[in-house]
GROMACS .gro file of C-alpha atoms in nm:
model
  264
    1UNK     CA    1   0.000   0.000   0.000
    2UNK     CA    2   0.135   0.338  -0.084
    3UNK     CA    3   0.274   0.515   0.198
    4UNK     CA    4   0.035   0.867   0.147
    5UNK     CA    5  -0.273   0.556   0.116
    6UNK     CA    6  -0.165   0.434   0.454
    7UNK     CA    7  -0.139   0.748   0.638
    8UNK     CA    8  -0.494   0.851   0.544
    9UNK     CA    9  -0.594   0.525   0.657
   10UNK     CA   10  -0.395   0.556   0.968
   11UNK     CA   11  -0.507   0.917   1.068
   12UNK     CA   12  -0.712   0.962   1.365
   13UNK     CA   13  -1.006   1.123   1.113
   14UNK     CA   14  -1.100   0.778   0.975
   15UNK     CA   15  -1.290   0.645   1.263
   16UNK     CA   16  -1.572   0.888   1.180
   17UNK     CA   17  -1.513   0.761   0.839
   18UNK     CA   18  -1.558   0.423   0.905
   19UNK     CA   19  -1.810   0.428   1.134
   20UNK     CA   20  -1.885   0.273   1.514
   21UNK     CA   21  -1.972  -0.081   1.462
   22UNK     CA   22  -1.789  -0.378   1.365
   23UNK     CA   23  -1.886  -0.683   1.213
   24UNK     CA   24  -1.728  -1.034   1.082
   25UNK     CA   25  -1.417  -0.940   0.855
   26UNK     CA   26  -1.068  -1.137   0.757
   27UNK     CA   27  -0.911  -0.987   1.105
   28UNK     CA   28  -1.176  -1.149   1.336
   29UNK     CA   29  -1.153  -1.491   1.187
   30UNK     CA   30  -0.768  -1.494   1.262
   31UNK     CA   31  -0.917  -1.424   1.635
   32UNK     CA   32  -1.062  -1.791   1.601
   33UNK     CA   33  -1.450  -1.764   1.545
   34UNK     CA   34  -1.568  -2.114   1.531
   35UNK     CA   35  -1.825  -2.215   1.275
   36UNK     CA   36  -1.934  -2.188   0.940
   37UNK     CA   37  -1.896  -1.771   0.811
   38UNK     CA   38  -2.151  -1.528   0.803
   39UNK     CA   39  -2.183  -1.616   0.417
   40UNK     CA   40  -2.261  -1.952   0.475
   41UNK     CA   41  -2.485  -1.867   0.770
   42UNK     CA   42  -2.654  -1.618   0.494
   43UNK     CA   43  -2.676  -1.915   0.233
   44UNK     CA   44  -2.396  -1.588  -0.014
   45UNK     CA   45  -2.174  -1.733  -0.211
   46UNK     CA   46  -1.862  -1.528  -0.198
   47UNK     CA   47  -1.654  -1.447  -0.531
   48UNK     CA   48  -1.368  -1.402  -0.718
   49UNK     CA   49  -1.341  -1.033  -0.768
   50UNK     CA   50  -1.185  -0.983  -1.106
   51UNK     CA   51  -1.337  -0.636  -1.194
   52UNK     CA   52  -1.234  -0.395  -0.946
   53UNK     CA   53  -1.345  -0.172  -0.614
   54UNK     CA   54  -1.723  -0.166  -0.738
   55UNK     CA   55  -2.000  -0.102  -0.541
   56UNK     CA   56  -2.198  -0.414  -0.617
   57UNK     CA   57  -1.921  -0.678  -0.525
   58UNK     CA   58  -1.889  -0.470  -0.162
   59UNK     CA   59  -1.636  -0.168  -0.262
   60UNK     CA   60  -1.286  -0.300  -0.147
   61UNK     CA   61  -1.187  -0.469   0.123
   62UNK     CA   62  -1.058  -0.313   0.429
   63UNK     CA   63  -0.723  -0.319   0.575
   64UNK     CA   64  -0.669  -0.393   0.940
   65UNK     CA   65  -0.596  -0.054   1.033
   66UNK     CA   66  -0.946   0.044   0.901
   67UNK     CA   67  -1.085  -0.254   1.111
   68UNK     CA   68  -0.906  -0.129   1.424
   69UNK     CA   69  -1.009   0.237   1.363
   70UNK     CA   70  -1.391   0.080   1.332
   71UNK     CA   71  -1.322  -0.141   1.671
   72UNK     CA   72  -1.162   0.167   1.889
   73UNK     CA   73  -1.455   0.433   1.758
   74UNK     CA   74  -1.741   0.184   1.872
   75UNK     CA   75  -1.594   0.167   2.240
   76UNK     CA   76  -1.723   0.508   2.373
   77UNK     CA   77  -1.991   0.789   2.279
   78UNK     CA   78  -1.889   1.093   2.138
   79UNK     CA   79  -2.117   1.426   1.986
   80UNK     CA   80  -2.150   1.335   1.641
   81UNK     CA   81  -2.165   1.682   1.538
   82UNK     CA   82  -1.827   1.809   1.706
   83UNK     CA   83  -1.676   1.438   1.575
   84UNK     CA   84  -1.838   1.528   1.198
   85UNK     CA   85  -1.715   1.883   1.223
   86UNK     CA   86  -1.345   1.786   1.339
   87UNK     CA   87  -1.270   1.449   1.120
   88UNK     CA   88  -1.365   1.732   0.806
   89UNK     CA   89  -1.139   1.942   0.929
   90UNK     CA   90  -0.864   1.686   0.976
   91UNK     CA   91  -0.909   1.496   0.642
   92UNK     CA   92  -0.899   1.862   0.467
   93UNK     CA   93  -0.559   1.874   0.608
   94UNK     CA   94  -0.448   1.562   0.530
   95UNK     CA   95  -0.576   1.574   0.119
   96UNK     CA   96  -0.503   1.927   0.117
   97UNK     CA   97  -0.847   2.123   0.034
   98UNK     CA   98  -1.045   2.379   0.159
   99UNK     CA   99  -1.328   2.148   0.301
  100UNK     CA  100  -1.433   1.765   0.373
  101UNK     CA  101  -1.734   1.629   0.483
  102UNK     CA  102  -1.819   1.273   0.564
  103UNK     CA  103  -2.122   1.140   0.415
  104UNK     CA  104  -2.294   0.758   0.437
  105UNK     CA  105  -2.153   0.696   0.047
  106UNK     CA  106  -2.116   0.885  -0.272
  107UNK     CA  107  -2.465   0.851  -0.342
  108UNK     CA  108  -2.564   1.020  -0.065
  109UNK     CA  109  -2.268   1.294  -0.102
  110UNK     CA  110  -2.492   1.384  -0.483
  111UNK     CA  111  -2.762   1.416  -0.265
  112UNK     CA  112  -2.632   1.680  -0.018
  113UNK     CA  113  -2.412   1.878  -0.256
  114UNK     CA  114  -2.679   1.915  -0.482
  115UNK     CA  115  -2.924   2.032  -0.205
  116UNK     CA  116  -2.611   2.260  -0.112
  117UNK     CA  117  -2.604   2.432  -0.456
  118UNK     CA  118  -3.011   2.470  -0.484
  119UNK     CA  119  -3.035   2.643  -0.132
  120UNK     CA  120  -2.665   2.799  -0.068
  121UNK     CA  121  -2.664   2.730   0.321
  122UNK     CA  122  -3.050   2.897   0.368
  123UNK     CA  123  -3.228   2.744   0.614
  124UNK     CA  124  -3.589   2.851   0.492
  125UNK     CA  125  -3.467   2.735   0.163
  126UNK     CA  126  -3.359   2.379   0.285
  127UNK     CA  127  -3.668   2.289   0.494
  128UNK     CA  128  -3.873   2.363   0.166
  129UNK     CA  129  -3.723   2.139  -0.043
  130UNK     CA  130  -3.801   1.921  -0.250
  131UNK     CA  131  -4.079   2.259  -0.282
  132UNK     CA  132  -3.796   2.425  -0.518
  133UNK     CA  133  -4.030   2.749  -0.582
  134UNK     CA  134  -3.829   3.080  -0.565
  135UNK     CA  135  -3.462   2.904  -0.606
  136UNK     CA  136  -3.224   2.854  -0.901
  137UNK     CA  137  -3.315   2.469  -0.962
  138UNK     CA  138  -3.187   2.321  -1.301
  139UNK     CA  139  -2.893   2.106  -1.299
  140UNK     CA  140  -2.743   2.053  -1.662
  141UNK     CA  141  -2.566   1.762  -1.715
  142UNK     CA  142  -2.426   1.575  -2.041
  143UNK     CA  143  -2.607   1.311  -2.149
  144UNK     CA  144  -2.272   1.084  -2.199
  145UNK     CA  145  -2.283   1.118  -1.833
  146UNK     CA  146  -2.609   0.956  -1.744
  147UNK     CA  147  -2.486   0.723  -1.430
  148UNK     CA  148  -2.787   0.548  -1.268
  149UNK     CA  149  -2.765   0.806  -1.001
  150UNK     CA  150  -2.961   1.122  -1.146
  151UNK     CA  151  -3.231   0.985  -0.872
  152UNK     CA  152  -3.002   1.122  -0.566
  153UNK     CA  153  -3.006   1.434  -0.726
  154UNK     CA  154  -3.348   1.488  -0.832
  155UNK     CA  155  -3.516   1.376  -0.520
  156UNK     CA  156  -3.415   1.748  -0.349
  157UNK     CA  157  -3.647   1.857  -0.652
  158UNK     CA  158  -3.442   1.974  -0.870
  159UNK     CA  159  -3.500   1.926  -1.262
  160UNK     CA  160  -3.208   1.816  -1.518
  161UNK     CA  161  -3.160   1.966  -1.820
  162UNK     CA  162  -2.978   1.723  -2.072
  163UNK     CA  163  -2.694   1.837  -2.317
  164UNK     CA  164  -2.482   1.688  -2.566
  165UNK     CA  165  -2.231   1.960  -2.711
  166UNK     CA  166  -1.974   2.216  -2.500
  167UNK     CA  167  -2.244   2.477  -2.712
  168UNK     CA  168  -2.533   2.321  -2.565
  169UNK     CA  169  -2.389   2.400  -2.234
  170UNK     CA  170  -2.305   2.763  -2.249
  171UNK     CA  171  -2.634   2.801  -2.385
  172UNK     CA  172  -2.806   2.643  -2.128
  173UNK     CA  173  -2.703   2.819  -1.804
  174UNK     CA  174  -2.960   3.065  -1.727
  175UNK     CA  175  -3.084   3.181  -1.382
  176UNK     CA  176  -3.242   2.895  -1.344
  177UNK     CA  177  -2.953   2.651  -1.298
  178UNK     CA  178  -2.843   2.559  -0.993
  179UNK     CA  179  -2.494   2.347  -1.092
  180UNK     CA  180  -2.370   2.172  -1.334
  181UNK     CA  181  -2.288   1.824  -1.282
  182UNK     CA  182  -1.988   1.570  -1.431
  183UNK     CA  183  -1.918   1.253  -1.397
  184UNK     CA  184  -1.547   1.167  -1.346
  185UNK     CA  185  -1.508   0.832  -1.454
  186UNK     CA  186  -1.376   0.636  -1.749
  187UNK     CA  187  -1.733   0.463  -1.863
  188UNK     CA  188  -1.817   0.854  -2.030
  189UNK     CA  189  -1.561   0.827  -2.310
  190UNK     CA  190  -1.864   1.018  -2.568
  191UNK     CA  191  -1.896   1.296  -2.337
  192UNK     CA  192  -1.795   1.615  -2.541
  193UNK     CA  193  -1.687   1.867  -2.267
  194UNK     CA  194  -1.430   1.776  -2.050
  195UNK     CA  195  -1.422   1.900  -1.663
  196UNK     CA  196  -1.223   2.188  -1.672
  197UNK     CA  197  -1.457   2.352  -1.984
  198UNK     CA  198  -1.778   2.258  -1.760
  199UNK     CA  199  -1.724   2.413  -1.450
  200UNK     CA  200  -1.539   2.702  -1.641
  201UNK     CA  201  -1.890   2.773  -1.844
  202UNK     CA  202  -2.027   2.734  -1.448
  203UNK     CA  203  -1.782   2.982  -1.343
  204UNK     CA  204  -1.858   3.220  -1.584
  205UNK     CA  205  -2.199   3.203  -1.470
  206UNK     CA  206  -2.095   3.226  -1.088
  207UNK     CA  207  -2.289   2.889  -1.074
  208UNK     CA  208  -2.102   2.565  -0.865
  209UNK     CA  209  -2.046   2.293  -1.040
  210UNK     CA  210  -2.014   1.922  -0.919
  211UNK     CA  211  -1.775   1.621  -1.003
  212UNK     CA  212  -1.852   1.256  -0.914
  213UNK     CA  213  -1.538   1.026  -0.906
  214UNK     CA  214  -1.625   0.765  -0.722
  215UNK     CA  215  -1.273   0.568  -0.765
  216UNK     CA  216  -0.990   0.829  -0.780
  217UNK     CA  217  -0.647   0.763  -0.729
  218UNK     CA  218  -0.647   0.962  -0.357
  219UNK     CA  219  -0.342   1.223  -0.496
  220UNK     CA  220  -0.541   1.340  -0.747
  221UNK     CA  221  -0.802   1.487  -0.513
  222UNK     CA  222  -0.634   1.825  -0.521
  223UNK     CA  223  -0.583   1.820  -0.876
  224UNK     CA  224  -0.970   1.769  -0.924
  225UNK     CA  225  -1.115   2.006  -0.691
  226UNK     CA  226  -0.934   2.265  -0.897
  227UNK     CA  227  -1.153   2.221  -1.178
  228UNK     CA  228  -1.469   2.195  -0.944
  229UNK     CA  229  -1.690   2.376  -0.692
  230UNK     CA  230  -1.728   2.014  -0.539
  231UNK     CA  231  -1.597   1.695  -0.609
  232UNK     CA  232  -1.772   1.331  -0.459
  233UNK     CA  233  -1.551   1.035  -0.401
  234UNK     CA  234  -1.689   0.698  -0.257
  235UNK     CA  235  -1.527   0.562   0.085
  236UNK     CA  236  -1.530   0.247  -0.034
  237UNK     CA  237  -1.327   0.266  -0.307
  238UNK     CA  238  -0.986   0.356  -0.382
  239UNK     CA  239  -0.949   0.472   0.028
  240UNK     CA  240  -1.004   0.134   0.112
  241UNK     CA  241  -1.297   0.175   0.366
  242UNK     CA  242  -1.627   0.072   0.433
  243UNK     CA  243  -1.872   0.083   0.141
  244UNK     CA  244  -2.151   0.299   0.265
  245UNK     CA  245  -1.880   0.614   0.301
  246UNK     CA  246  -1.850   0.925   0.055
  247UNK     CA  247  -1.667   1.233   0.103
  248UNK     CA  248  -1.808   1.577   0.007
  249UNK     CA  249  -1.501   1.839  -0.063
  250UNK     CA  250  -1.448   2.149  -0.245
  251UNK     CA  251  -1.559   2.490  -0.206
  252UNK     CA  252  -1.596   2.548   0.208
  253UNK     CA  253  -1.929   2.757   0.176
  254UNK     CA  254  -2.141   2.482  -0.032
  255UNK     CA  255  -1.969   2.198   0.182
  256UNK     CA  256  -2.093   2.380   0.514
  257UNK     CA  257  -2.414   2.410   0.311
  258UNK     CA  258  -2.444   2.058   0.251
  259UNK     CA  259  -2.398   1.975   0.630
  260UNK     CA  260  -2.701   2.137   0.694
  261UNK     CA  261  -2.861   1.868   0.475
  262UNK     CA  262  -2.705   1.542   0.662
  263UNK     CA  263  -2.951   1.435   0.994
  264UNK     CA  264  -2.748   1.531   1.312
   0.00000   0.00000   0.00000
């Protein structure tokens, strides 16, 4: 494991990442549970993984310093909200960005950056949602980049406005878009703007934009969130943690707006 991987992995931050609770993994059989595994118990048939950290084979599997990090967290209670606020903090240090928050996967993270870019951290705004009446609530987004996920996005009640071409896009910003959004990924080889034209068109408009990578390399995070307002990477991917984690990070304004949209 690369050494910058394993200090992430290491750093105090990750047990918010990874959660409080821990449950049968590679590390607690070598502590001698007797029995048949929770697969078998389940009648799941495990695999050979020959594709890659995706999340319908589980993500990745953990290392045992994520394990321990899991075990030590779910020994004592802590306020989640000071915990949330200061595992940010610390993970923004450690990738080097303005802002980080921790969110229960990338999925989730579309979710609350794109209720961050509809209401801009107003409360009125947020408890009316998905009511989107009186707020900037298009999201344009490339057709070449349809992912599966346009549901996290439009459940806050926001509407998508599909485009092919990089002159489809300038056209389509307007005052009623609310961000653009970009998948990062290597299944959109058709799209026809890349992500440093989109979010320059939504700079030009002083609208956010978003990127979805769900598995980055973690030292290209930086080199992203230039191009970005925010930028969503799954947990439970290249970082090596649990599968139900995301991180939210970018701009610090929409990611504090986007906390506002995560239950306490």
């Amino acid at each position: 494991m690369p050494a910058d991987r394993r200090h992430f992995l290491q750093s105090a931050g990750l047990a918010a990442l990874t959660g409080v609770a821990g449950c049968s993994t590679a590390e607690s059989k070598s502590e001698g549970l007797a029995g048949p595994s929770i697969y078998d118990r389940l009648g799941v048939t495990p695999v050979i993984n020959a594709v890659g950290t995706v999340t319908i084979l589980g993500g990745s599997i953990m290392p045992p310093e994520v394990i321990r990090a899991m075990e030590e967290a779910s020994r004592q209670f802590v306020p989640m909200r000071e915990l949330h606020d200061k595992s940010g903090k610390h993970l923004a240090n450690i990738i080097g960005v303005p802002a980080v928050t921790i969110t229960c996967g990338a999925a989730s993270a579309i979710t609350v950056a794109t209720a961050a870019c509809l209401t801009r951290g107003d409360d009125a705004k947020l408890r009316a949602l998905p009511d989107v009446s009186g707020m900037p609530h298009e999201i344009i987004q490339q057709k070449a980049h349809r992912s599966g996920y346009e549901a996290q996005m439009l459940a806050t009640g926001a509407k998508t406005v599909w485009v092919e071409t990089r002159e489809e896009m300038e056209k389509a910003f307007n005052d009623r878009t609310a961000m653009d959004f970009f998948l990062n990924k290597h299944g959109t080889p058709t799209a026809r703007s890349s992500a440093r034209s989109s979010s320059r068109s939504a700079r030009r408009t002083t609208r956010p934009s978003s990127t979805t990578a769900p598995t980055p390399p973690a030292n290209r995070c930086a080199t992203t969130l230039t191009r970005a307002s925010t930028n969503i990477f799954s947990g439970g991917k290249a970082y090596w943690v649990r599968n139900r984690s995301g991180l939210l990070m970018g701009r610090e304004d929409l990611v504090e707006a986007g906390k506002k949209a995560i239950s306490p």
